[in-house]
mmCIF file of C-alpha atoms in Angstrom:
data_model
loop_
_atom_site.group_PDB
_atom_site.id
_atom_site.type_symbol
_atom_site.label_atom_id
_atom_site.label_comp_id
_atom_site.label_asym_id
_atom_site.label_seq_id
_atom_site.Cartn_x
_atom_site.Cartn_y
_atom_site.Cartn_z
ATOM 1 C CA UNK A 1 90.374 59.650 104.951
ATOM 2 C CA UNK A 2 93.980 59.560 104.014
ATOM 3 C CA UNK A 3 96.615 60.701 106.135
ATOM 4 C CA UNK A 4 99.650 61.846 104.696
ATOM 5 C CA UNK A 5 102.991 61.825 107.066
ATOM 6 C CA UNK A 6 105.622 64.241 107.250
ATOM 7 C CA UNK A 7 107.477 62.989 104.712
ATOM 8 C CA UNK A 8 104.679 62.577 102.150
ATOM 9 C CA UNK A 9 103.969 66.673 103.275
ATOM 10 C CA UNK A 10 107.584 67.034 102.614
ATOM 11 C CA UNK A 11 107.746 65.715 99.048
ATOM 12 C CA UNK A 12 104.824 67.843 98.127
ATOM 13 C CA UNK A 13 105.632 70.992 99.273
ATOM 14 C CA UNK A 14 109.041 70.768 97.598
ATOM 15 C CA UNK A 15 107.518 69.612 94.315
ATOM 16 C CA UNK A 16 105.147 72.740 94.844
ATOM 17 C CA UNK A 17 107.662 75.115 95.302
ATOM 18 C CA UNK A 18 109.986 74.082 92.437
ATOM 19 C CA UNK A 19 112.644 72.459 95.024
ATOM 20 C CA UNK A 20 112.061 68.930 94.093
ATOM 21 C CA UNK A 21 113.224 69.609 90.149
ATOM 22 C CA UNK A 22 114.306 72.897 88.838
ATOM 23 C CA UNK A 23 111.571 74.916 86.960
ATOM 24 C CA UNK A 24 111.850 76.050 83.039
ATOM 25 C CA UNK A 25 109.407 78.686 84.298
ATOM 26 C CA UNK A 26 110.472 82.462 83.429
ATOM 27 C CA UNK A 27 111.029 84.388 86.510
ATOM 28 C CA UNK A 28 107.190 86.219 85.938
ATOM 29 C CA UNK A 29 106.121 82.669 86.052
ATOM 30 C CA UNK A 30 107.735 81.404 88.904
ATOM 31 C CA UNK A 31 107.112 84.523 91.323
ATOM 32 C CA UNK A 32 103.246 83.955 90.107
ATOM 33 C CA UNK A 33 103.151 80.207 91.323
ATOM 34 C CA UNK A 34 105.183 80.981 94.376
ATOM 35 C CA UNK A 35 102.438 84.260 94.872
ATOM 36 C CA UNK A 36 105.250 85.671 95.666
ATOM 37 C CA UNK A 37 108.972 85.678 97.302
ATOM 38 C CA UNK A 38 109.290 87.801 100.266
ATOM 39 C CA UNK A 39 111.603 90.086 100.364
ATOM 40 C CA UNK A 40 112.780 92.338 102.781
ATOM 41 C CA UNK A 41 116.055 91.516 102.237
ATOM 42 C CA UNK A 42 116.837 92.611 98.323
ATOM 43 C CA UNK A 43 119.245 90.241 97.594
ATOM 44 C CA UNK A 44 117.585 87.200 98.902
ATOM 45 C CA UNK A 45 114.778 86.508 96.352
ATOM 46 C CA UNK A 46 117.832 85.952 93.779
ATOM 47 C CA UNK A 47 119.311 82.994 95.652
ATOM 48 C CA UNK A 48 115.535 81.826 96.156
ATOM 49 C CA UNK A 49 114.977 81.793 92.211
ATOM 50 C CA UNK A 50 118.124 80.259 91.335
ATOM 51 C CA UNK A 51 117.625 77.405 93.550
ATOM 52 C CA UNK A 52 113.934 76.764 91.688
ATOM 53 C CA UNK A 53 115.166 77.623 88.066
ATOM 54 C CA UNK A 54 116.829 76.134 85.228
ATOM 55 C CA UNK A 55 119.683 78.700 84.051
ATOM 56 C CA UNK A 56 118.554 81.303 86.099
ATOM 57 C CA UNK A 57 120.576 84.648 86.087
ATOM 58 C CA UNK A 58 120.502 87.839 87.666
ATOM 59 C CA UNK A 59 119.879 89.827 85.123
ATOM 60 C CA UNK A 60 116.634 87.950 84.280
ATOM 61 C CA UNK A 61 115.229 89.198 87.638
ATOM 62 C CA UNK A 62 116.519 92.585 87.080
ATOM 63 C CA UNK A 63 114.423 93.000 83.491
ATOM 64 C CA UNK A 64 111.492 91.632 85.414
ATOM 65 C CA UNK A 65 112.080 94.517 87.896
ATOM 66 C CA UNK A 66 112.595 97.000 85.362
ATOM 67 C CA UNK A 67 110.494 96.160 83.194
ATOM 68 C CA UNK A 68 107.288 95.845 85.885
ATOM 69 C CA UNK A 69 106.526 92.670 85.431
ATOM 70 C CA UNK A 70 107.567 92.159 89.099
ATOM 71 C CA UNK A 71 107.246 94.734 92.005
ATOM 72 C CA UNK A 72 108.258 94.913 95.492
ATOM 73 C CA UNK A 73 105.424 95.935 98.089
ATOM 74 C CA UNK A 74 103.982 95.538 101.461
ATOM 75 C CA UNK A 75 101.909 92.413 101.066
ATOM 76 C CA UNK A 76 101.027 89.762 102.942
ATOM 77 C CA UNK A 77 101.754 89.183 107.077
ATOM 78 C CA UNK A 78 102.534 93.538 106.127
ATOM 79 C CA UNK A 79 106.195 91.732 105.035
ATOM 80 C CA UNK A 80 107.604 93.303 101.461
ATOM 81 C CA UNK A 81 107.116 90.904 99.169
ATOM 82 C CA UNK A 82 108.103 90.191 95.728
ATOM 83 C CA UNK A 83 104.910 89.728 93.415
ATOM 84 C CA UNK A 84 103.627 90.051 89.727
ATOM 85 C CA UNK A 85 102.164 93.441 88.953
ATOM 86 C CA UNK A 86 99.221 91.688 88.527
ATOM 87 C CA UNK A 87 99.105 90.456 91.297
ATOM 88 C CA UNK A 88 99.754 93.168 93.510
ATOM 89 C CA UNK A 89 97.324 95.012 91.677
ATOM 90 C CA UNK A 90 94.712 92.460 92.193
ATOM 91 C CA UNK A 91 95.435 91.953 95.570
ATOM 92 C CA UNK A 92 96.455 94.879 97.536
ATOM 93 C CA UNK A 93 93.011 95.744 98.061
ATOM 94 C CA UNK A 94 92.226 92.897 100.114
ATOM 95 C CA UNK A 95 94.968 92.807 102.132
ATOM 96 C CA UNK A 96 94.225 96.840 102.770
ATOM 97 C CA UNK A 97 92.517 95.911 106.048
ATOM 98 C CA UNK A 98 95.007 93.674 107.609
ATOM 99 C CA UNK A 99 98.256 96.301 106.276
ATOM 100 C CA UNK A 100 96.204 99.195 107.949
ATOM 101 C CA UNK A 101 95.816 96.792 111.346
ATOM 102 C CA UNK A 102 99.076 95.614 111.961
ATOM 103 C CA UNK A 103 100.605 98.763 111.390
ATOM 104 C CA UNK A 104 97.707 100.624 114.329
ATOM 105 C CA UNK A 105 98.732 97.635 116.147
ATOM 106 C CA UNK A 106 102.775 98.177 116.227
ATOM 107 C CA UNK A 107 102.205 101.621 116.931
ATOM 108 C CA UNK A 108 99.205 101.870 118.691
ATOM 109 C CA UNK A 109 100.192 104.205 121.611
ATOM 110 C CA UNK A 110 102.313 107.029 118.612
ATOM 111 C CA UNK A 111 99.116 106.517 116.258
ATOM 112 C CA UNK A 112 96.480 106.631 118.845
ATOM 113 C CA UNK A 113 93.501 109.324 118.061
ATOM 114 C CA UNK A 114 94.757 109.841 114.032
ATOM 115 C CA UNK A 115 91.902 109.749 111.386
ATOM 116 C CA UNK A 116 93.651 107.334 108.989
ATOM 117 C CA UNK A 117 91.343 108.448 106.021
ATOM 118 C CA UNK A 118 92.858 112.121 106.710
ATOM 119 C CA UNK A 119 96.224 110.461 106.624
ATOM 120 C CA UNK A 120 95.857 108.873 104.150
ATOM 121 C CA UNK A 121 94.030 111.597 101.719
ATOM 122 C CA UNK A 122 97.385 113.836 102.461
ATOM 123 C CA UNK A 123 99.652 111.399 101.314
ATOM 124 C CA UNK A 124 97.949 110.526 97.845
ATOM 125 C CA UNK A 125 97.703 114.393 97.589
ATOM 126 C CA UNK A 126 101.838 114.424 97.938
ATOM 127 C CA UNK A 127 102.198 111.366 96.062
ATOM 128 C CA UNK A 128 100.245 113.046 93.192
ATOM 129 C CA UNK A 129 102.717 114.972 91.579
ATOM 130 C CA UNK A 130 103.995 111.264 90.551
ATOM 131 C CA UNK A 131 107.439 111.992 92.266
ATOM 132 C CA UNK A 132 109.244 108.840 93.830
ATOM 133 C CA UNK A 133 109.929 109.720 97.428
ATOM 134 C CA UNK A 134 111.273 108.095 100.370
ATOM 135 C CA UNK A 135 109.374 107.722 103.375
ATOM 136 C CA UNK A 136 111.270 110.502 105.573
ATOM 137 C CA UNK A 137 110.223 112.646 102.378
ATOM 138 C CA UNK A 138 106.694 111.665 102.911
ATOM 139 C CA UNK A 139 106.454 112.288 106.186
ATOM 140 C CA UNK A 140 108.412 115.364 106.030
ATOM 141 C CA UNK A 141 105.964 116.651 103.887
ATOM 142 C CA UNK A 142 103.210 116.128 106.239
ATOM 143 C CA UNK A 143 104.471 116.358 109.477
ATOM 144 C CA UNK A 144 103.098 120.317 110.328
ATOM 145 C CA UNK A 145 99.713 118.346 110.121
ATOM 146 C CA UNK A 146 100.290 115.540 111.793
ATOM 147 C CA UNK A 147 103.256 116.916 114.391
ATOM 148 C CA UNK A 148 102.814 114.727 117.339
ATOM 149 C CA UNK A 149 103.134 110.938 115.869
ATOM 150 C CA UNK A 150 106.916 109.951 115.516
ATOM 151 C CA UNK A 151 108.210 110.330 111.671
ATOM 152 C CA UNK A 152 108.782 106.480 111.875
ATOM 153 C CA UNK A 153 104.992 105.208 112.681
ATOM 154 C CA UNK A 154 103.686 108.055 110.451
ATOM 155 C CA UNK A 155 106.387 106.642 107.889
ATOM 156 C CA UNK A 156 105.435 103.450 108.186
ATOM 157 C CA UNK A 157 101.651 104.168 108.684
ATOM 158 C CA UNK A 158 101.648 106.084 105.243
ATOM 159 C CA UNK A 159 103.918 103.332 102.507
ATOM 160 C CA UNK A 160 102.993 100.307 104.304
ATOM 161 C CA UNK A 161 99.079 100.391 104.752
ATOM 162 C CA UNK A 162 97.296 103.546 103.691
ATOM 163 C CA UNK A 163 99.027 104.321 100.161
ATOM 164 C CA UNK A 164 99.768 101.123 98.159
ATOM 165 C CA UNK A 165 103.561 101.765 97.413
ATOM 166 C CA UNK A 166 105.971 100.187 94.469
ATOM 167 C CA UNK A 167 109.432 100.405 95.622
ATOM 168 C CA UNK A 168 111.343 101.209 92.855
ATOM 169 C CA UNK A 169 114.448 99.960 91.039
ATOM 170 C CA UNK A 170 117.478 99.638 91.524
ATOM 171 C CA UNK A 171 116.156 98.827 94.969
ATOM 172 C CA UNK A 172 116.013 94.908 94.631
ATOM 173 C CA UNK A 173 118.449 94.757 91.936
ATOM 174 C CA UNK A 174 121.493 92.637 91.661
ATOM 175 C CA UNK A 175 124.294 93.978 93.968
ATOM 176 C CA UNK A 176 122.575 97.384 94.463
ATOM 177 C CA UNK A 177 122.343 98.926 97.536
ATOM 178 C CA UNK A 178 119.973 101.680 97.380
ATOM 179 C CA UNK A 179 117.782 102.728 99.679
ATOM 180 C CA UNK A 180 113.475 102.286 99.036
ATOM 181 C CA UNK A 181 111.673 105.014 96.993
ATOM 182 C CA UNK A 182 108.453 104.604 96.784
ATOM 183 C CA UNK A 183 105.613 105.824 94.398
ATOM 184 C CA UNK A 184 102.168 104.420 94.346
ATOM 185 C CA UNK A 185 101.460 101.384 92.886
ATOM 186 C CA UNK A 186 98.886 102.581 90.346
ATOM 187 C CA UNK A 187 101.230 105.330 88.974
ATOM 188 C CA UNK A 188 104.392 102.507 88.425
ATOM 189 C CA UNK A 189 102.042 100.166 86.869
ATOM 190 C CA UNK A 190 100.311 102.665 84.941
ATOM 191 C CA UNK A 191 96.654 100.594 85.525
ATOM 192 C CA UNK A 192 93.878 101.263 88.712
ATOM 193 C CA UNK A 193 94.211 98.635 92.019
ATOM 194 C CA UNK A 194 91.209 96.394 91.612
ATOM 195 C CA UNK A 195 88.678 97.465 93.971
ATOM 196 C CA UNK A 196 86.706 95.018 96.385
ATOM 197 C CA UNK A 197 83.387 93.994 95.164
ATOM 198 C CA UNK A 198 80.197 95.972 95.843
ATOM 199 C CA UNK A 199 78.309 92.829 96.848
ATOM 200 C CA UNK A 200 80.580 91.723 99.466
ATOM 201 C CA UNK A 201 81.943 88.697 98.105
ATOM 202 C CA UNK A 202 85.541 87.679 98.316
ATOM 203 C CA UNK A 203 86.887 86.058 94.916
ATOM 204 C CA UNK A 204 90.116 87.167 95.955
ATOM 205 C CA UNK A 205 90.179 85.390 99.081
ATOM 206 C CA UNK A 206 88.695 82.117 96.912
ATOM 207 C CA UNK A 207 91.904 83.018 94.618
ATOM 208 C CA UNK A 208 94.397 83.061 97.049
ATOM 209 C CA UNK A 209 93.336 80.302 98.960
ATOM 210 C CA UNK A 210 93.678 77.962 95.641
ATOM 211 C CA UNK A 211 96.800 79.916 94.507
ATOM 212 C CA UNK A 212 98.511 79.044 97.846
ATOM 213 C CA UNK A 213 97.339 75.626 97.621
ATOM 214 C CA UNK A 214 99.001 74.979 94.265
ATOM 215 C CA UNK A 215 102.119 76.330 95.747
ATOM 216 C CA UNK A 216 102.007 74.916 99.348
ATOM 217 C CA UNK A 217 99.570 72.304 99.634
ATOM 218 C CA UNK A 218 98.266 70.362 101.335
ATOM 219 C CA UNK A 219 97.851 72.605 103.762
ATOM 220 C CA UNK A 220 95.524 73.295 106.463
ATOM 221 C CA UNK A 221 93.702 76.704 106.870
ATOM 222 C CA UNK A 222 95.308 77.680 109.760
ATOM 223 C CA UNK A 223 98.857 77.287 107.360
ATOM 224 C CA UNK A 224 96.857 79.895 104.439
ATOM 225 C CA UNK A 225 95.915 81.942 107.477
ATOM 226 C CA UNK A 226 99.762 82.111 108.793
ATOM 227 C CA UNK A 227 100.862 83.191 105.177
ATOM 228 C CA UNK A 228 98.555 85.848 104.154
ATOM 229 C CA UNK A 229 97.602 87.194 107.437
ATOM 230 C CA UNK A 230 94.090 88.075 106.440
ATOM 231 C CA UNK A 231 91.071 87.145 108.269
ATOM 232 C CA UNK A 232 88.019 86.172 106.631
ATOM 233 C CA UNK A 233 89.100 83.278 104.907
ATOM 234 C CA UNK A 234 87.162 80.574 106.535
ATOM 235 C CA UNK A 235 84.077 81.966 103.836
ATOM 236 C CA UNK A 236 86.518 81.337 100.854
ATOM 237 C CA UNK A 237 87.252 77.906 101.915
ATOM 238 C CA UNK A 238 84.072 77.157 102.652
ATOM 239 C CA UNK A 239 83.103 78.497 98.976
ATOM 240 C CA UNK A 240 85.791 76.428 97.031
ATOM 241 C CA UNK A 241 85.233 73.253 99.471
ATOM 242 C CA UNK A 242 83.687 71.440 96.686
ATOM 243 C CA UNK A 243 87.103 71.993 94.392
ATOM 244 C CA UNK A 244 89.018 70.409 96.915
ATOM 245 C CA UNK A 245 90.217 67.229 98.535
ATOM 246 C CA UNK A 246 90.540 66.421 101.998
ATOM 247 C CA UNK A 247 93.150 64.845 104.025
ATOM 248 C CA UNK A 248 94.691 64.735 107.759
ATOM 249 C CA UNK A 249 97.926 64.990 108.942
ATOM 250 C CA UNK A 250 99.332 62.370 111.600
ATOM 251 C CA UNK A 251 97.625 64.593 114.145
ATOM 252 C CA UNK A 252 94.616 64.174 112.830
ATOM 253 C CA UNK A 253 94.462 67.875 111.493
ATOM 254 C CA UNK A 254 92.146 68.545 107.928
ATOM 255 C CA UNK A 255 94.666 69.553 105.071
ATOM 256 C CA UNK A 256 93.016 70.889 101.961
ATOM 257 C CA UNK A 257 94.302 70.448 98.313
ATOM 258 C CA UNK A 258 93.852 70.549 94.966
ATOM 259 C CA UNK A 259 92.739 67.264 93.225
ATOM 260 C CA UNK A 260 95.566 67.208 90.748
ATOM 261 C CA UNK A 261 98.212 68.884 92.203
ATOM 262 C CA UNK A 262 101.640 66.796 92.467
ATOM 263 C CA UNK A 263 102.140 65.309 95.973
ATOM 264 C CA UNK A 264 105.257 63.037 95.332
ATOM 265 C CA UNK A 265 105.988 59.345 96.667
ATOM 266 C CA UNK A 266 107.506 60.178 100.340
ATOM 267 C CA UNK A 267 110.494 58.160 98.864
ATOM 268 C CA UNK A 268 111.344 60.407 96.114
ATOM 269 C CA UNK A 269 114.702 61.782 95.988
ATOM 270 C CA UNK A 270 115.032 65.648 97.436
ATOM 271 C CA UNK A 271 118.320 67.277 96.080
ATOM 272 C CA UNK A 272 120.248 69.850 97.942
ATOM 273 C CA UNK A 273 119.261 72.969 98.309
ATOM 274 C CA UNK A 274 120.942 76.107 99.391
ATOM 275 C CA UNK A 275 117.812 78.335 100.208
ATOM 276 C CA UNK A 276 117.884 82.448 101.231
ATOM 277 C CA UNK A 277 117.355 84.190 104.464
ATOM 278 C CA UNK A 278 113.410 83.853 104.890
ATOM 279 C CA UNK A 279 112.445 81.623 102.173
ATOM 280 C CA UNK A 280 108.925 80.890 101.096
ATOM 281 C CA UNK A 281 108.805 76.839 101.796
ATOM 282 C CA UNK A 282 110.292 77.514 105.726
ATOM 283 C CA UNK A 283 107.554 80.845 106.386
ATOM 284 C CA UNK A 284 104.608 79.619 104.000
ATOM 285 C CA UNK A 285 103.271 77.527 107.207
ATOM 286 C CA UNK A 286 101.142 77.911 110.820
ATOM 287 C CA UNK A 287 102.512 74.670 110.797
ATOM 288 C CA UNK A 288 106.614 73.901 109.708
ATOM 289 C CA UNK A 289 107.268 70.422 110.847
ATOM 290 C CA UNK A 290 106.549 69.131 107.339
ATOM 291 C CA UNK A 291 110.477 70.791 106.686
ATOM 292 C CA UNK A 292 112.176 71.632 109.663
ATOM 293 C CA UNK A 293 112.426 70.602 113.282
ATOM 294 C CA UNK A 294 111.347 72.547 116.286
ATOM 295 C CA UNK A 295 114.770 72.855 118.019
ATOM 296 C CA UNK A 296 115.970 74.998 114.573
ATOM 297 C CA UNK A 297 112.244 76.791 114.124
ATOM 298 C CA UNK A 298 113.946 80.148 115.323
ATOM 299 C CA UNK A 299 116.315 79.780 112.453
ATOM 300 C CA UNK A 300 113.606 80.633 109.892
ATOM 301 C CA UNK A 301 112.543 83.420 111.437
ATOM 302 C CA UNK A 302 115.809 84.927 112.814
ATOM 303 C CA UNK A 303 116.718 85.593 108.805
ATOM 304 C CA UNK A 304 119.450 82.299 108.660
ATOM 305 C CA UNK A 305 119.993 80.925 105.327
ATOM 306 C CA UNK A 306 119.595 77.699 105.335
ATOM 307 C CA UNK A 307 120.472 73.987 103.542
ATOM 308 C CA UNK A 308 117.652 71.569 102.658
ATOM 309 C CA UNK A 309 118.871 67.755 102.701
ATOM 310 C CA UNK A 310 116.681 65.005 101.827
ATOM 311 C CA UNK A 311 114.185 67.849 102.114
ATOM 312 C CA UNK A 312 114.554 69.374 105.393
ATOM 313 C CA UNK A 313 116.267 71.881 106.763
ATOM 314 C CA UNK A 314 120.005 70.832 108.028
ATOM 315 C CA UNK A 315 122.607 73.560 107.872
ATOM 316 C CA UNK A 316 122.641 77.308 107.879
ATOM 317 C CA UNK A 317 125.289 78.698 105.405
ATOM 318 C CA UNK A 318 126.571 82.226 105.384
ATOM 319 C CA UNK A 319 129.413 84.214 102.686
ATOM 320 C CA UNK A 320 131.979 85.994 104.464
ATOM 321 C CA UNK A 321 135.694 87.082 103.518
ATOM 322 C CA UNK A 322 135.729 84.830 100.309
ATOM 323 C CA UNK A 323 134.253 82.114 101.988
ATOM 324 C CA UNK A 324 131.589 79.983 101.789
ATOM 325 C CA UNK A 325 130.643 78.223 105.761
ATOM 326 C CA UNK A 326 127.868 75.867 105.630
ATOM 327 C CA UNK A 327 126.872 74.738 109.122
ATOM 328 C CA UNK A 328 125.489 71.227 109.660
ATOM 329 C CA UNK A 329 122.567 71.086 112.476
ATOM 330 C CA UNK A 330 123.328 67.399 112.736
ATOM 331 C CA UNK A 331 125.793 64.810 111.542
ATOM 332 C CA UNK A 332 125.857 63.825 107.866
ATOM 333 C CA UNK A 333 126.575 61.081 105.884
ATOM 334 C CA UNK A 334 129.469 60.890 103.493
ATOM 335 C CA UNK A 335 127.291 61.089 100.304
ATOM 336 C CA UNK A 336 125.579 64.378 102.117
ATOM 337 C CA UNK A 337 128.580 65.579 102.580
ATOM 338 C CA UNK A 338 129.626 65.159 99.177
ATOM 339 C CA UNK A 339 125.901 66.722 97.746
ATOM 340 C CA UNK A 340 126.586 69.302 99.804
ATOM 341 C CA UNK A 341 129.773 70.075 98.712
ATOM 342 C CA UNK A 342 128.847 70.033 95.159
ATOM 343 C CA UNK A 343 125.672 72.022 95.447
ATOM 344 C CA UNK A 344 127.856 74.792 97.250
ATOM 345 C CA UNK A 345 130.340 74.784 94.134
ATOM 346 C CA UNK A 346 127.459 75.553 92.271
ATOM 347 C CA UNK A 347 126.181 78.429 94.281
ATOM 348 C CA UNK A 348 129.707 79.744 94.752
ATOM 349 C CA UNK A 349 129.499 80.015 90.676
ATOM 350 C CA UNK A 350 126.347 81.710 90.466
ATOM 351 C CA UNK A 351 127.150 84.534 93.070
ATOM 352 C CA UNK A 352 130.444 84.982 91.283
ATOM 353 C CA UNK A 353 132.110 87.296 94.029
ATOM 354 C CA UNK A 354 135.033 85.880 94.649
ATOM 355 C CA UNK A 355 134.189 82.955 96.932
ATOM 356 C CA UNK A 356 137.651 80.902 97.351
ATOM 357 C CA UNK A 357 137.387 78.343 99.709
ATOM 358 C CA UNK A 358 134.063 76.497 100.926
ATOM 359 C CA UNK A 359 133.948 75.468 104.671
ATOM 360 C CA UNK A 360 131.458 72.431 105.873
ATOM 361 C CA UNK A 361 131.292 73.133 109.829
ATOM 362 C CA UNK A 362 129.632 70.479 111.896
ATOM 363 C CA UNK A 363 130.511 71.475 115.350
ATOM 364 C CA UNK A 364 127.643 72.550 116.280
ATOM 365 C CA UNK A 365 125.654 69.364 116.705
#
């Protein structure tokens, strides 16, 4: 059996996730392939798309926004996520279980005793008049039933897990700052959640297992597992086995694929890339070693942008009083310096607020 090494992993997730070569996709496109960008913070996904897109611009996200083409909900790991509608209208469904769990498990001592399906009746009932609210507007509507549970579990209960939410432009829009309304999905979209099959089957769970692959193979389950955060998956792979190919990592662990997906020479060339707080090819993983180092794994998670170089991850960067500070994690050479340098002009041009001076800091290794 194969084994593919770091580097080889490397090479293929970046070719997956448009980091290798920019993409001519449109941003519907793109956000399909990646299944998604999260995106708890708004601005983020922008810097994420530009860094995977020929001649991306704002605006092109915004239209895709406001058009609802793209939607911001509470998808997978219960994490707001960027998606297609159709996608978060295929779905939401099966993710209903694991939204509705990690939500009774946050809270489980304010939540303890509540009939969910009660809940969870009310809030459609509120949510009915097809009136975007915010959560403290949603609660406050309920609360004389439901007194004892504090507004922020019952908040959260109610727009992250029981009613499928849409938060709503100009949330997520360029620049904007406002704060989430939410209205359910099926009223935004104008079309019905697709439900979970009678029989019991799970072609969702076979979808999303060969969707992730084609964005973040090869991968083993336990990485598909770490990304979605739903259980039951081990069926799905089992059912689209025979679709796949099998290889190990250099610890001997089984990575699945798909037979023709791209999985680049480990020599191939990575360009810079300046990549937002929380990004997809970091958080996508059980596993991150294929892309960053275990001293800097609380970087990913701690919401630091970071700076990919030859592929992995190797300085945080951060915009602050007209200035753009990239920090190196360890010394670089004189041509990554100078790719560095130049990808960070570039950036500084496509966020176009006022960045004067660019800073390369590498103190801190």
């Amino acid at each position: 059996m194969t084994v593919l090494d770091t580097r080889a992993l490397n090479r293929a997730t970046l070719a997956r996730q448009h980091l290798l070569e920019r993409s001519d996709s449109s941003v519907s496109q793109a956000v399909a392939h990646l299944c998604g960008l999260q995106a708890q913070e708004p601005q983020e996904p922008f810097t994420g798309l530009w860094s995977r897109l020929c001649d991306f611009r704002p605006g092109h996200l915004d239209d895709a926004l406001t058009g609802r083409k793209v939607v911001r909900t509470h998808l997978m790991r219960r994490t707001v996520h960027l998606v297609t509608a159709d996608d978060a209208l295929a779905w939401r469904a099966r993710h209903g279980t694991m939204l509705r769990q990690r939500v009774l498990g946050t809270y489980r001592r304010e939540l303890a005793g509540i009939d969910t399906d009660e809940v969870a009746a009310a809030g459609r009932a509120v949510m009915a008049d097809q009136r975007p609210r915010t959560m403290t507007e949603l609660v406050r509507a309920l609360e004389d039933r439901w007194p004892g549970p504090p507004r922020r579990a019952l908040g959260e209960l109610l727009v992250a897990a029981l009613v499928p939410m849409a938060q709503l432009p100009p949330r997520g829009l360029w620049r904007q700052t406002a704060g989430v309304r939410n209205l359910p999905l099926s009223t935004w979209l104008a079309r019905d959640i697709d439900p979970l099959p009678a029989d019991g089957s799970d072609p969702v769970g076979q979808q999303l297992l060969l969707r992730y692959l084609a964005a973040y193979g090869p991968a083993a389950s336990a990485d598909v597992r770490a990304w979605c955060g739903l259980a039951g998956l081990p069926a799905a792979v089992k059912a689209a086995r025979e679709e796949l190919v099998v290889f190990r990592d250099e610890r001997g662990r089984e990575l699945l694929d798909l037979p023709d997906a791209p999985r680049p020479h480990p020599d191939t060339p990575a360009p810079v890339r300046f990549l937002p707080a929380f990004d997809n090819a970091i958080l996508g993983y059980h596993d991150r070693s294929r892309i960053i180092d275990a001293p800097h794994l609380g970087l990913s998670v701690a919401g630091h942008r970071t700076v990919l170089v030859d592929g992995r991850v190797t300085a945080t960067w951060t915009v602050r009083d007209h200035r753009l500070h990239v920090s190196s994690l360890r010394p670089l050479t004189a041509p990554e310096r100078e790719a560095v340098h130049t990808e960070a002009q570039a950036l500084t041009t496509f966020l176009d607020n006022d960045i004067e001076h660019i800073e390369l800091d590498t103190s801190r290794h």
